[in-house]
GROMACS .gro file of C-alpha atoms in nm:
model
  490
    1UNK     CA    1   2.768  -1.012  -1.374
    2UNK     CA    2   2.448  -0.822  -1.293
    3UNK     CA    3   2.122  -1.011  -1.365
    4UNK     CA    4   1.803  -0.861  -1.502
    5UNK     CA    5   1.444  -0.984  -1.479
    6UNK     CA    6   1.283  -1.099  -1.803
    7UNK     CA    7   0.987  -0.895  -1.927
    8UNK     CA    8   0.758  -1.201  -1.920
    9UNK     CA    9   0.836  -1.260  -1.554
   10UNK     CA   10   0.766  -0.895  -1.474
   11UNK     CA   11   0.433  -0.906  -1.655
   12UNK     CA   12   0.338  -1.217  -1.457
   13UNK     CA   13   0.429  -1.032  -1.139
   14UNK     CA   14   0.209  -0.742  -1.249
   15UNK     CA   15  -0.089  -0.977  -1.255
   16UNK     CA   16  -0.039  -1.040  -0.883
   17UNK     CA   17  -0.028  -0.672  -0.784
   18UNK     CA   18  -0.267  -0.592  -0.500
   19UNK     CA   19  -0.445  -0.265  -0.576
   20UNK     CA   20  -0.451   0.005  -0.313
   21UNK     CA   21  -0.729   0.262  -0.297
   22UNK     CA   22  -0.691   0.587  -0.489
   23UNK     CA   23  -1.013   0.749  -0.369
   24UNK     CA   24  -1.034   1.053  -0.593
   25UNK     CA   25  -0.842   0.998  -0.915
   26UNK     CA   26  -0.660   1.310  -1.026
   27UNK     CA   27  -0.762   1.509  -0.721
   28UNK     CA   28  -0.469   1.428  -0.493
   29UNK     CA   29  -0.143   1.242  -0.472
   30UNK     CA   30  -0.158   0.872  -0.544
   31UNK     CA   31  -0.106   0.680  -0.214
   32UNK     CA   32   0.238   0.556  -0.316
   33UNK     CA   33   0.337   0.458   0.037
   34UNK     CA   34   0.044   0.217   0.050
   35UNK     CA   35   0.215   0.007  -0.217
   36UNK     CA   36   0.463  -0.260  -0.119
   37UNK     CA   37   0.828  -0.204  -0.208
   38UNK     CA   38   0.807  -0.450  -0.496
   39UNK     CA   39   0.485  -0.297  -0.629
   40UNK     CA   40   0.638   0.051  -0.618
   41UNK     CA   41   0.931  -0.081  -0.823
   42UNK     CA   42   0.688  -0.245  -1.068
   43UNK     CA   43   0.496   0.082  -1.095
   44UNK     CA   44   0.810   0.272  -1.195
   45UNK     CA   45   0.910  -0.001  -1.438
   46UNK     CA   46   0.564   0.006  -1.597
   47UNK     CA   47   0.578   0.384  -1.643
   48UNK     CA   48   0.927   0.380  -1.793
   49UNK     CA   49   0.845   0.081  -2.013
   50UNK     CA   50   0.546   0.267  -2.158
   51UNK     CA   51   0.761   0.574  -2.226
   52UNK     CA   52   1.047   0.381  -2.387
   53UNK     CA   53   0.938   0.475  -2.739
   54UNK     CA   54   0.925   0.848  -2.672
   55UNK     CA   55   1.185   0.922  -2.402
   56UNK     CA   56   1.475   0.953  -2.647
   57UNK     CA   57   1.765   0.865  -2.421
   58UNK     CA   58   1.659   0.498  -2.378
   59UNK     CA   59   1.461   0.242  -2.576
   60UNK     CA   60   1.419  -0.044  -2.324
   61UNK     CA   61   1.338  -0.069  -1.953
   62UNK     CA   62   1.373  -0.369  -1.724
   63UNK     CA   63   1.429  -0.439  -1.355
   64UNK     CA   64   1.758  -0.540  -1.200
   65UNK     CA   65   1.752  -0.848  -0.978
   66UNK     CA   66   1.736  -0.753  -0.609
   67UNK     CA   67   2.077  -0.641  -0.487
   68UNK     CA   68   2.253  -0.621  -0.154
   69UNK     CA   69   1.990  -0.391  -0.005
   70UNK     CA   70   1.700  -0.602  -0.131
   71UNK     CA   71   1.579  -0.334  -0.371
   72UNK     CA   72   1.521  -0.358  -0.744
   73UNK     CA   73   1.598  -0.066  -0.973
   74UNK     CA   74   1.472   0.017  -1.320
   75UNK     CA   75   1.753  -0.038  -1.572
   76UNK     CA   76   1.743   0.164  -1.895
   77UNK     CA   77   1.933   0.084  -2.214
   78UNK     CA   78   1.960   0.221  -2.566
   79UNK     CA   79   2.067  -0.004  -2.851
   80UNK     CA   80   2.173  -0.255  -2.587
   81UNK     CA   81   2.405  -0.010  -2.408
   82UNK     CA   82   2.350   0.125  -2.054
   83UNK     CA   83   2.165   0.458  -2.063
   84UNK     CA   84   2.025   0.513  -1.716
   85UNK     CA   85   1.916   0.384  -1.379
   86UNK     CA   86   1.601   0.468  -1.182
   87UNK     CA   87   1.659   0.408  -0.812
   88UNK     CA   88   1.324   0.328  -0.648
   89UNK     CA   89   1.279   0.434  -0.286
   90UNK     CA   90   0.943   0.378  -0.117
   91UNK     CA   91   0.999   0.555   0.212
   92UNK     CA   92   0.772   0.759   0.436
   93UNK     CA   93   1.069   0.959   0.563
   94UNK     CA   94   1.218   1.236   0.351
   95UNK     CA   95   1.518   1.110   0.150
   96UNK     CA   96   1.825   1.324   0.215
   97UNK     CA   97   2.129   1.430   0.010
   98UNK     CA   98   2.373   1.209   0.206
   99UNK     CA   99   2.148   0.906   0.152
  100UNK     CA  100   2.119   0.989  -0.220
  101UNK     CA  101   2.496   1.031  -0.263
  102UNK     CA  102   2.564   0.701  -0.091
  103UNK     CA  103   2.321   0.527  -0.327
  104UNK     CA  104   2.486   0.679  -0.633
  105UNK     CA  105   2.834   0.590  -0.507
  106UNK     CA  106   2.719   0.236  -0.434
  107UNK     CA  107   2.606   0.196  -0.797
  108UNK     CA  108   2.937   0.332  -0.924
  109UNK     CA  109   3.127   0.080  -0.712
  110UNK     CA  110   2.910  -0.205  -0.839
  111UNK     CA  111   2.998  -0.086  -1.189
  112UNK     CA  112   3.361  -0.126  -1.092
  113UNK     CA  113   3.285  -0.492  -1.020
  114UNK     CA  114   3.074  -0.529  -1.337
  115UNK     CA  115   3.207  -0.298  -1.612
  116UNK     CA  116   2.907  -0.375  -1.835
  117UNK     CA  117   2.697  -0.140  -1.618
  118UNK     CA  118   2.880   0.171  -1.742
  119UNK     CA  119   3.056   0.237  -2.072
  120UNK     CA  120   3.305   0.517  -2.113
  121UNK     CA  121   3.204   0.783  -2.360
  122UNK     CA  122   2.830   0.713  -2.340
  123UNK     CA  123   2.589   0.944  -2.154
  124UNK     CA  124   2.422   0.803  -1.844
  125UNK     CA  125   2.131   0.941  -1.639
  126UNK     CA  126   2.087   0.860  -1.273
  127UNK     CA  127   1.726   0.907  -1.156
  128UNK     CA  128   1.595   0.884  -0.801
  129UNK     CA  129   1.222   0.806  -0.765
  130UNK     CA  130   1.078   0.858  -0.416
  131UNK     CA  131   0.732   0.790  -0.274
  132UNK     CA  132   0.748   1.083  -0.028
  133UNK     CA  133   0.870   1.437  -0.083
  134UNK     CA  134   1.250   1.443  -0.039
  135UNK     CA  135   1.446   1.661   0.199
  136UNK     CA  136   1.553   2.005   0.078
  137UNK     CA  137   1.917   1.892   0.075
  138UNK     CA  138   1.831   1.623  -0.183
  139UNK     CA  139   1.634   1.872  -0.393
  140UNK     CA  140   1.926   2.114  -0.388
  141UNK     CA  141   2.172   1.846  -0.502
  142UNK     CA  142   1.958   1.725  -0.794
  143UNK     CA  143   1.894   2.085  -0.898
  144UNK     CA  144   2.266   2.178  -0.921
  145UNK     CA  145   2.474   1.859  -0.885
  146UNK     CA  146   2.796   1.987  -1.043
  147UNK     CA  147   2.794   2.300  -0.833
  148UNK     CA  148   2.765   2.093  -0.516
  149UNK     CA  149   3.028   1.838  -0.625
  150UNK     CA  150   3.283   2.111  -0.699
  151UNK     CA  151   3.271   2.232  -0.337
  152UNK     CA  152   3.238   1.906  -0.143
  153UNK     CA  153   3.531   1.673  -0.205
  154UNK     CA  154   3.558   1.591   0.165
  155UNK     CA  155   3.191   1.489   0.188
  156UNK     CA  156   3.224   1.265  -0.120
  157UNK     CA  157   3.527   1.096   0.034
  158UNK     CA  158   3.336   1.041   0.358
  159UNK     CA  159   3.033   0.893   0.177
  160UNK     CA  160   3.264   0.665  -0.022
  161UNK     CA  161   3.425   0.541   0.299
  162UNK     CA  162   3.079   0.469   0.444
  163UNK     CA  163   2.969   0.266   0.141
  164UNK     CA  164   3.290   0.061   0.125
  165UNK     CA  165   3.251  -0.024   0.492
  166UNK     CA  166   2.882  -0.116   0.464
  167UNK     CA  167   2.903  -0.375   0.185
  168UNK     CA  168   3.096  -0.701   0.186
  169UNK     CA  169   3.120  -0.683  -0.194
  170UNK     CA  170   3.354  -0.386  -0.166
  171UNK     CA  171   3.591  -0.526   0.098
  172UNK     CA  172   3.887  -0.508  -0.140
  173UNK     CA  173   3.831  -0.140  -0.222
  174UNK     CA  174   3.990   0.161  -0.051
  175UNK     CA  175   3.900   0.528  -0.062
  176UNK     CA  176   4.246   0.615  -0.199
  177UNK     CA  177   4.207   0.371  -0.489
  178UNK     CA  178   3.849   0.461  -0.587
  179UNK     CA  179   3.797   0.828  -0.501
  180UNK     CA  180   3.914   0.974  -0.834
  181UNK     CA  181   3.708   0.725  -1.033
  182UNK     CA  182   3.398   0.791  -0.824
  183UNK     CA  183   3.434   1.168  -0.854
  184UNK     CA  184   3.476   1.142  -1.231
  185UNK     CA  185   3.159   0.935  -1.268
  186UNK     CA  186   2.963   1.163  -1.037
  187UNK     CA  187   3.058   1.461  -1.252
  188UNK     CA  188   2.980   1.274  -1.577
  189UNK     CA  189   2.627   1.160  -1.488
  190UNK     CA  190   2.316   1.364  -1.557
  191UNK     CA  191   2.061   1.358  -1.278
  192UNK     CA  192   1.685   1.353  -1.232
  193UNK     CA  193   1.477   1.365  -0.914
  194UNK     CA  194   1.134   1.203  -0.954
  195UNK     CA  195   0.907   1.332  -0.680
  196UNK     CA  196   0.554   1.206  -0.597
  197UNK     CA  197   0.404   1.492  -0.798
  198UNK     CA  198   0.609   1.381  -1.099
  199UNK     CA  199   0.480   1.025  -1.060
  200UNK     CA  200   0.124   1.164  -1.042
  201UNK     CA  201   0.180   1.343  -1.371
  202UNK     CA  202   0.310   1.024  -1.530
  203UNK     CA  203   0.007   0.832  -1.398
  204UNK     CA  204  -0.230   1.094  -1.538
  205UNK     CA  205  -0.074   1.035  -1.878
  206UNK     CA  206  -0.100   0.656  -1.836
  207UNK     CA  207  -0.443   0.590  -1.679
  208UNK     CA  208  -0.426   0.216  -1.752
  209UNK     CA  209  -0.120   0.187  -1.530
  210UNK     CA  210  -0.298   0.380  -1.253
  211UNK     CA  211  -0.591   0.139  -1.279
  212UNK     CA  212  -0.359  -0.161  -1.247
  213UNK     CA  213  -0.203  -0.042  -0.922
  214UNK     CA  214  -0.487   0.159  -0.766
  215UNK     CA  215  -0.859   0.107  -0.723
  216UNK     CA  216  -0.961   0.426  -0.901
  217UNK     CA  217  -1.289   0.597  -0.818
  218UNK     CA  218  -1.367   0.908  -1.017
  219UNK     CA  219  -1.571   1.171  -0.836
  220UNK     CA  220  -1.903   1.298  -0.967
  221UNK     CA  221  -2.187   1.466  -0.781
  222UNK     CA  222  -2.455   1.236  -0.640
  223UNK     CA  223  -2.719   1.409  -0.853
  224UNK     CA  224  -2.519   1.347  -1.170
  225UNK     CA  225  -2.476   0.978  -1.093
  226UNK     CA  226  -2.845   0.935  -1.011
  227UNK     CA  227  -2.936   1.102  -1.337
  228UNK     CA  228  -2.709   0.868  -1.530
  229UNK     CA  229  -2.849   0.562  -1.354
  230UNK     CA  230  -3.206   0.667  -1.426
  231UNK     CA  231  -3.127   0.723  -1.793
  232UNK     CA  232  -2.933   0.398  -1.824
  233UNK     CA  233  -3.211   0.201  -1.654
  234UNK     CA  234  -3.463   0.355  -1.893
  235UNK     CA  235  -3.250   0.254  -2.188
  236UNK     CA  236  -3.228  -0.101  -2.059
  237UNK     CA  237  -3.605  -0.130  -2.048
  238UNK     CA  238  -3.618  -0.047  -2.418
  239UNK     CA  239  -3.335  -0.287  -2.504
  240UNK     CA  240  -3.082  -0.015  -2.580
  241UNK     CA  241  -2.713  -0.112  -2.538
  242UNK     CA  242  -2.513   0.061  -2.264
  243UNK     CA  243  -2.242   0.291  -2.399
  244UNK     CA  244  -1.884   0.279  -2.271
  245UNK     CA  245  -1.937   0.617  -2.107
  246UNK     CA  246  -2.249   0.501  -1.923
  247UNK     CA  247  -2.079   0.177  -1.823
  248UNK     CA  248  -1.798   0.385  -1.675
  249UNK     CA  249  -2.049   0.577  -1.463
  250UNK     CA  250  -2.207   0.249  -1.348
  251UNK     CA  251  -1.864   0.119  -1.252
  252UNK     CA  252  -1.790   0.436  -1.060
  253UNK     CA  253  -2.118   0.416  -0.868
  254UNK     CA  254  -2.065   0.047  -0.790
  255UNK     CA  255  -1.708   0.102  -0.670
  256UNK     CA  256  -1.834   0.386  -0.453
  257UNK     CA  257  -2.093   0.162  -0.284
  258UNK     CA  258  -1.837  -0.113  -0.226
  259UNK     CA  259  -1.586   0.129  -0.074
  260UNK     CA  260  -1.854   0.288   0.144
  261UNK     CA  261  -1.946  -0.052   0.287
  262UNK     CA  262  -1.581  -0.157   0.314
  263UNK     CA  263  -1.514   0.144   0.537
  264UNK     CA  264  -1.837   0.147   0.739
  265UNK     CA  265  -1.850  -0.225   0.825
  266UNK     CA  266  -1.629  -0.174   1.132
  267UNK     CA  267  -1.876   0.064   1.294
  268UNK     CA  268  -2.180  -0.013   1.513
  269UNK     CA  269  -2.504   0.038   1.325
  270UNK     CA  270  -2.361  -0.082   0.996
  271UNK     CA  271  -2.575  -0.372   0.873
  272UNK     CA  272  -2.311  -0.525   0.651
  273UNK     CA  273  -2.519  -0.831   0.565
  274UNK     CA  274  -2.824  -0.635   0.451
  275UNK     CA  275  -2.611  -0.389   0.253
  276UNK     CA  276  -2.418  -0.669   0.080
  277UNK     CA  277  -2.743  -0.845  -0.012
  278UNK     CA  278  -2.881  -0.524  -0.166
  279UNK     CA  279  -2.566  -0.476  -0.374
  280UNK     CA  280  -2.584  -0.839  -0.492
  281UNK     CA  281  -2.941  -0.789  -0.606
  282UNK     CA  282  -2.837  -0.484  -0.809
  283UNK     CA  283  -2.547  -0.681  -0.954
  284UNK     CA  284  -2.770  -0.964  -1.069
  285UNK     CA  285  -3.074  -0.788  -1.213
  286UNK     CA  286  -3.045  -0.418  -1.130
  287UNK     CA  287  -2.849  -0.114  -1.243
  288UNK     CA  288  -2.511  -0.273  -1.181
  289UNK     CA  289  -2.578  -0.577  -1.400
  290UNK     CA  290  -2.447  -0.369  -1.694
  291UNK     CA  291  -2.115  -0.280  -1.531
  292UNK     CA  292  -1.780  -0.398  -1.663
  293UNK     CA  293  -1.672  -0.757  -1.594
  294UNK     CA  294  -1.377  -0.688  -1.364
  295UNK     CA  295  -1.555  -0.426  -1.154
  296UNK     CA  296  -1.851  -0.662  -1.111
  297UNK     CA  297  -1.613  -0.948  -1.028
  298UNK     CA  298  -1.457  -0.735  -0.753
  299UNK     CA  299  -1.803  -0.642  -0.619
  300UNK     CA  300  -1.928  -1.002  -0.615
  301UNK     CA  301  -1.608  -1.107  -0.439
  302UNK     CA  302  -1.635  -0.833  -0.176
  303UNK     CA  303  -2.000  -0.916  -0.102
  304UNK     CA  304  -1.916  -1.285  -0.082
  305UNK     CA  305  -1.642  -1.206   0.166
  306UNK     CA  306  -1.867  -0.995   0.386
  307UNK     CA  307  -2.142  -1.258   0.384
  308UNK     CA  308  -1.904  -1.545   0.460
  309UNK     CA  309  -1.943  -1.498   0.836
  310UNK     CA  310  -2.317  -1.433   0.827
  311UNK     CA  311  -2.608  -1.676   0.810
  312UNK     CA  312  -2.615  -1.626   0.432
  313UNK     CA  313  -2.337  -1.873   0.352
  314UNK     CA  314  -2.514  -2.017   0.047
  315UNK     CA  315  -2.551  -1.666  -0.094
  316UNK     CA  316  -2.181  -1.606  -0.022
  317UNK     CA  317  -2.085  -1.920  -0.214
  318UNK     CA  318  -2.294  -1.812  -0.512
  319UNK     CA  319  -2.133  -1.467  -0.504
  320UNK     CA  320  -1.789  -1.629  -0.509
  321UNK     CA  321  -1.885  -1.833  -0.816
  322UNK     CA  322  -2.015  -1.521  -0.993
  323UNK     CA  323  -1.694  -1.335  -0.910
  324UNK     CA  324  -1.471  -1.610  -1.045
  325UNK     CA  325  -1.678  -1.638  -1.363
  326UNK     CA  326  -1.614  -1.270  -1.438
  327UNK     CA  327  -1.244  -1.241  -1.347
  328UNK     CA  328  -0.982  -1.280  -1.076
  329UNK     CA  329  -1.045  -1.117  -0.739
  330UNK     CA  330  -0.861  -1.130  -0.405
  331UNK     CA  331  -1.183  -1.091  -0.207
  332UNK     CA  332  -1.329  -1.403  -0.372
  333UNK     CA  333  -1.025  -1.605  -0.264
  334UNK     CA  334  -1.053  -1.464   0.088
  335UNK     CA  335  -1.428  -1.532   0.100
  336UNK     CA  336  -1.373  -1.896   0.003
  337UNK     CA  337  -1.112  -1.928   0.276
  338UNK     CA  338  -1.337  -1.765   0.538
  339UNK     CA  339  -1.609  -2.020   0.466
  340UNK     CA  340  -1.373  -2.291   0.599
  341UNK     CA  341  -1.291  -2.095   0.915
  342UNK     CA  342  -1.574  -2.214   1.148
  343UNK     CA  343  -1.432  -2.566   1.121
  344UNK     CA  344  -1.064  -2.483   1.169
  345UNK     CA  345  -0.883  -2.151   1.135
  346UNK     CA  346  -0.566  -2.335   1.028
  347UNK     CA  347  -0.757  -2.463   0.725
  348UNK     CA  348  -0.848  -2.104   0.647
  349UNK     CA  349  -0.479  -2.010   0.643
  350UNK     CA  350  -0.404  -2.301   0.411
  351UNK     CA  351  -0.675  -2.178   0.174
  352UNK     CA  352  -0.526  -1.827   0.181
  353UNK     CA  353  -0.171  -1.944   0.108
  354UNK     CA  354   0.053  -1.803  -0.017
  355UNK     CA  355   0.019  -1.488   0.196
  356UNK     CA  356   0.174  -1.278  -0.077
  357UNK     CA  357  -0.019  -0.951  -0.053
  358UNK     CA  358  -0.147  -0.719   0.224
  359UNK     CA  359  -0.512  -0.821   0.177
  360UNK     CA  360  -0.436  -1.190   0.235
  361UNK     CA  361  -0.216  -1.122   0.538
  362UNK     CA  362  -0.498  -0.908   0.681
  363UNK     CA  363  -0.748  -1.188   0.617
  364UNK     CA  364  -0.516  -1.439   0.786
  365UNK     CA  365  -0.486  -1.215   1.094
  366UNK     CA  366  -0.866  -1.188   1.106
  367UNK     CA  367  -0.900  -1.566   1.080
  368UNK     CA  368  -0.656  -1.633   1.364
  369UNK     CA  369  -0.828  -1.372   1.581
  370UNK     CA  370  -1.173  -1.518   1.515
  371UNK     CA  371  -1.047  -1.869   1.583
  372UNK     CA  372  -0.850  -1.789   1.900
  373UNK     CA  373  -0.812  -1.457   2.080
  374UNK     CA  374  -0.618  -1.132   2.058
  375UNK     CA  375  -0.306  -1.256   2.234
  376UNK     CA  376  -0.274  -1.565   2.014
  377UNK     CA  377  -0.341  -1.358   1.703
  378UNK     CA  378  -0.058  -1.123   1.800
  379UNK     CA  379   0.169  -1.418   1.870
  380UNK     CA  380   0.093  -1.568   1.529
  381UNK     CA  381   0.159  -1.234   1.361
  382UNK     CA  382   0.494  -1.207   1.539
  383UNK     CA  383   0.597  -1.569   1.478
  384UNK     CA  384   0.513  -1.536   1.107
  385UNK     CA  385   0.754  -1.239   1.097
  386UNK     CA  386   0.493  -0.996   0.970
  387UNK     CA  387   0.495  -0.621   1.035
  388UNK     CA  388   0.231  -0.347   0.996
  389UNK     CA  389   0.375  -0.275   0.650
  390UNK     CA  390   0.260  -0.624   0.543
  391UNK     CA  391  -0.110  -0.553   0.602
  392UNK     CA  392  -0.360  -0.310   0.452
  393UNK     CA  393  -0.545  -0.037   0.642
  394UNK     CA  394  -0.820  -0.280   0.750
  395UNK     CA  395  -0.549  -0.506   0.887
  396UNK     CA  396  -0.416  -0.219   1.094
  397UNK     CA  397  -0.763  -0.180   1.248
  398UNK     CA  398  -0.753  -0.547   1.348
  399UNK     CA  399  -0.392  -0.537   1.468
  400UNK     CA  400  -0.443  -0.223   1.674
  401UNK     CA  401  -0.764  -0.368   1.822
  402UNK     CA  402  -0.578  -0.684   1.922
  403UNK     CA  403  -0.299  -0.482   2.084
  404UNK     CA  404  -0.550  -0.282   2.286
  405UNK     CA  405  -0.750  -0.591   2.380
  406UNK     CA  406  -0.430  -0.760   2.499
  407UNK     CA  407  -0.334  -0.441   2.688
  408UNK     CA  408  -0.013  -0.415   2.487
  409UNK     CA  409  -0.014  -0.037   2.527
  410UNK     CA  410   0.335   0.040   2.396
  411UNK     CA  411   0.289  -0.159   2.074
  412UNK     CA  412  -0.052   0.001   2.021
  413UNK     CA  413   0.095   0.348   2.064
  414UNK     CA  414   0.384   0.271   1.826
  415UNK     CA  415   0.140   0.156   1.559
  416UNK     CA  416  -0.091   0.452   1.619
  417UNK     CA  417   0.183   0.712   1.565
  418UNK     CA  418   0.307   0.534   1.251
  419UNK     CA  419  -0.028   0.564   1.072
  420UNK     CA  420  -0.044   0.791   0.769
  421UNK     CA  421  -0.322   1.003   0.620
  422UNK     CA  422  -0.399   0.737   0.358
  423UNK     CA  423  -0.449   0.478   0.634
  424UNK     CA  424  -0.719   0.690   0.797
  425UNK     CA  425  -0.875   0.761   0.457
  426UNK     CA  426  -0.897   0.392   0.372
  427UNK     CA  427  -1.011   0.279   0.720
  428UNK     CA  428  -1.178   0.560   0.919
  429UNK     CA  429  -1.217   0.324   1.216
  430UNK     CA  430  -0.845   0.377   1.272
  431UNK     CA  431  -0.923   0.729   1.394
  432UNK     CA  432  -1.103   0.578   1.690
  433UNK     CA  433  -0.844   0.315   1.778
  434UNK     CA  434  -0.545   0.542   1.720
  435UNK     CA  435  -0.702   0.807   1.943
  436UNK     CA  436  -0.765   0.548   2.212
  437UNK     CA  437  -0.406   0.420   2.191
  438UNK     CA  438  -0.273   0.773   2.228
  439UNK     CA  439  -0.508   0.849   2.515
  440UNK     CA  440  -0.393   0.547   2.711
  441UNK     CA  441  -0.030   0.661   2.700
  442UNK     CA  442  -0.102   1.007   2.838
  443UNK     CA  443  -0.143   0.888   3.195
  444UNK     CA  444   0.135   0.728   3.401
  445UNK     CA  445   0.147   0.349   3.378
  446UNK     CA  446   0.034   0.299   3.736
  447UNK     CA  447  -0.292   0.483   3.661
  448UNK     CA  448  -0.393   0.274   3.362
  449UNK     CA  449  -0.554   0.002   3.575
  450UNK     CA  450  -0.655   0.223   3.867
  451UNK     CA  451  -1.012   0.344   3.914
  452UNK     CA  452  -0.985   0.719   3.862
  453UNK     CA  453  -1.358   0.794   3.871
  454UNK     CA  454  -1.367   0.941   4.225
  455UNK     CA  455  -1.132   1.213   4.104
  456UNK     CA  456  -1.347   1.302   3.802
  457UNK     CA  457  -1.641   1.547   3.806
  458UNK     CA  458  -1.981   1.370   3.779
  459UNK     CA  459  -2.048   1.555   3.454
  460UNK     CA  460  -1.737   1.408   3.294
  461UNK     CA  461  -1.830   1.059   3.411
  462UNK     CA  462  -2.165   1.116   3.243
  463UNK     CA  463  -2.004   1.219   2.916
  464UNK     CA  464  -1.781   0.910   2.925
  465UNK     CA  465  -2.085   0.697   3.016
  466UNK     CA  466  -1.892   0.500   3.276
  467UNK     CA  467  -1.941   0.450   3.648
  468UNK     CA  468  -1.576   0.373   3.702
  469UNK     CA  469  -1.272   0.460   3.498
  470UNK     CA  470  -1.009   0.190   3.492
  471UNK     CA  471  -0.815   0.330   3.198
  472UNK     CA  472  -0.656   0.011   3.073
  473UNK     CA  473  -0.972  -0.196   3.083
  474UNK     CA  474  -1.273   0.033   3.085
  475UNK     CA  475  -1.177   0.265   2.804
  476UNK     CA  476  -1.092  -0.022   2.574
  477UNK     CA  477  -1.398  -0.233   2.641
  478UNK     CA  478  -1.660   0.037   2.698
  479UNK     CA  479  -1.555   0.301   2.449
  480UNK     CA  480  -1.408   0.082   2.178
  481UNK     CA  481  -1.664   0.034   1.901
  482UNK     CA  482  -1.900  -0.174   2.114
  483UNK     CA  483  -1.643  -0.425   2.235
  484UNK     CA  484  -1.460  -0.469   1.907
  485UNK     CA  485  -1.739  -0.471   1.656
  486UNK     CA  486  -1.485  -0.592   1.399
  487UNK     CA  487  -1.507  -0.942   1.551
  488UNK     CA  488  -1.807  -0.996   1.323
  489UNK     CA  489  -1.640  -0.841   1.021
  490UNK     CA  490  -1.491  -1.036   0.732
   0.00000   0.00000   0.00000
């Protein structure tokens, strides 16, 4: 019997969602691939749950318990009867027609094991929700499924054979026994392909859901924001209450400052401590003191985190207290953990536990690196069975820096070529490190530690600002953000 997750449990899971940055709300695609697999599934469940009263073909949405492939799908019912399934696929690669057909056939076979999943005579819609634009073959199938099915009996039989062979649950099935049943169900279903643009449209209609999963920053001109702030500040002097609209502008401006500092703190010349102190002053008795509670909680937490490795530890502790008084914030938890790090980085990891979101895993990697060195940080990351998908964009800056510092060129190159546009948007420092990782793989391996400067024109040596050019060592340590500026970053 198939199990489903209770709504209360799903809502509790929603509270633990780690927001990813959606820099310009409504102006581009939501960064769906920055979500974890489970958060992407929760996002689809949230959208379908909100639409359950208006969709018509279903009246309740829940999530199936993780199946053989580890994924959870949105299960739709009407009057207690099965009405539809939303298959959730968070993949950076384009999903193809063969992959889609195998998924559909797999569900049909599971329904053979559990007849409650499908009821004869009742309509059923199979929906595929993808985080990246699908392949043309998948689009063609979902556009005209019956037309394709009529002409491709052999392909269906082949896909069925693949699925039976891939899953232990189906070991008693044969293609001869199940082919007619599978073909009948395939022809009976209605189909829907939910592309990233479709999810964007759904998010536009449900802004509260967008705000739960993404750190939304609306975009206004700088002049407009300054005008608002001046008017709001004037109103405060005369004791006038701040309107919801004005508070929204304050929140937007505050989030913009936090994100600007979050991105710039990896670069030389960024005085993170001074900038965080200025923001804290505005939060306590300046323009931002009238912002909303959760946005201010996030800002206090972020400033506390960034001050936790500075000389302003007492200020950091006060910022953490302010953050916790206003709401829950990941950065406040991380800041508190970082304050324990100078004594023992293992204590920092205990304070971060459980490492159940990308921000915490990133913070843990930072803590190990600060407490040991790049090689030990990489070893910890490997032993803990983490992958780049388990960390946020800032974490990828740290991981890539460690790989370069440890001269692990192949791993650095693999990570560099896997980075997506949203990674560079969220952490511009990745542009530097990814470029460096790519550069180091251009030359043959035997040249990476050789001094190539005698073969370079003097003008080029001047541009590179090096007297010698040992690729593996000199480029990393002389050209790499002033010898890994991120070492001082929280």
